Amino acid sequence: MSERYFPQLADQLSERGIDVEFVKRKLKTQHIETPSWGYSNSGTRFKTFNYPGAARNIHEKLDDAGYIHSLTGVAPSVAIHIPWDKTDDWVALQDYARLRGVSIGAVNPNLFQDDQYKLGSITHPSGAVREEAIAHLVECCDIMRKTGSNLLSLWFADGTNYAGQDSITGRKQRMEHALAETYRHLPENGRMLIEYKFFEPAFYHTDFADWGMAYATALKLGPKAEVLVDLGHHAQGTNIAHIVAFLLDEGRLGGFHFNNRKYADDDLIVGSANPLELFEIYCELVKAGDKSKDVAYMIDQCFNIESKLEGMLISVVNCQTAYAKALCVNYERLAEKQANGDVMGAHREMVDAFETDVRPLLAQVRIEMDKHRDPIAAYRADSYQANIIRERGTAAAGSGGFPT
Ligand code: PSV
Ligand code: MN
C-alpha cells in the first residue's frame, strides 16, 4: 500500500527539508472534537429540516461520534450542550461513550433558549435572572467533574438591540461578576473558554463582541480563563490568523470552534469556502510549538441540508488537510527569507506548502493508523447511514437540541 501512495511525495517533501516522519507523527496525534449538536436535526430561523437517521438523543449522538472517530482516528471526544444532552446518570453516560471509543469533551452551558433570558443571562438587568444564569454555569462545572471534562465552553447571546436599552458598562460589570463566580467553581484542572461574537441574536451591541473583550476578561479572571475563537464570529475580511498568533503568543488561546463563514455565522463546513484561511491559522499553531499544545480544536457546525455524518467527516478531513499542509512549510527557510526582507520568497514558502497535494500523505498516515485511506469513501461504502435511517427513522425536527 505505502508503495502506491506515498514515495513520490515523501521524496518531494524531504527535498524541501521537511522531516516526513515528524509530520506523520504529528498527524497521528491530531485531535478534533465533534459537537453533539451536529448530529441532530438543525436548521435556520426559517426552517428546521427532518433529516433521516438524525440522532434523537445523547446516546445516538455518541454512537455517531464514535462512528466518525472509528473512520478517522482523530475525533476521540464529543462536546456536549446542557441541557440538550443532560442525563441523570453521568457515570453511565461516560461508560456509554467509552464503549463507543469516545470521551465527553467540552461542556457548553446554554443560556440563550429560555424565556427568562430575553434580555440577557449573566448581564440581565434583573438580579434574579442573573442568579439563575450563574447557577446554571455552576451546574455545568459540576457536570465537568462528573464527566471528567476539563473545558467549560462559554458563549452568551447577551447584548442589546437599541441604543439606551441598557447600560453597556453595567452589563460589563455584571458579566465580570458572574464569570468570577463561575471561575471559583471550575474543577482543579478545569479551564474556561470565553467565546465572542460581534452580532446575533443581539444587534446593537453584544456583551462579548470580539477577542479583545474576551481576552481582557480572561486576564482579569486568571490563568484558567482563555479565549475561544469561533471562525464564524468575525466580520468579513478579519484576519483570523493574526488574532490566533496574538493570543497564542500571550498564552491565552484556549480553543477553536471550527466552521466556515461565507456571510455570517457558522454552520458551513470548515475549510469548504476558504481553505487558505484555515491553512494560515494552522501555520500559526505549528509555529507556536509548545505554546499551542493545550489548544482545544472543536467543530461547531450544524448540517442543515447535507448528510450530517458525511458533513462531519469532511470537516474532520479538511482540518487534517490544513494541518498537514501547515506541517509542510519549511519554517526555518521561511524565517531566513523574512529576515532578508524577501517578501515574495517568504510568501512562496507558504504557497508551496499550501499547494502541496497532501492526500497521499494523509492516506499513508491513515493506513499506518489501521484506518481506511479515504474515510469518506469508506463511509459511502458502509451501511451505517442506511442502518440508522432504518433504526431511528426520521425524527421530528427539534429533537436532540434545536427547537423548531
Ligand atoms: C453561537 O453561535 C455558537 O457558536 C456557540 O458556540 C454555541 O454554543 C453554538 O453556536 C451552538 O449553538
Ligand atoms: Mn461557536
mmCIF file of C-alpha atoms and ligand atoms in Angstrom, residues 195 230 233 257 300, ligand 2:
data_model
loop_
_atom_site.group_PDB
_atom_site.id
_atom_site.type_symbol
_atom_site.label_atom_id
_atom_site.label_comp_id
_atom_site.label_asym_id
_atom_site.label_seq_id
_atom_site.Cartn_x
_atom_site.Cartn_y
_atom_site.Cartn_z
ATOM 1 C CA GLU A 195 -16.246 32.764 23.036
ATOM 2 C CA ASP A 230 -15.122 30.598 16.546
ATOM 3 C CA HIS A 233 -17.866 35.059 14.514
ATOM 4 C CA HIS A 257 -14.877 26.416 17.083
ATOM 5 C CA ASP A 300 -19.102 23.888 15.863
HETATM 6 MN MN MN B 2 -19.313 28.536 18.489
#
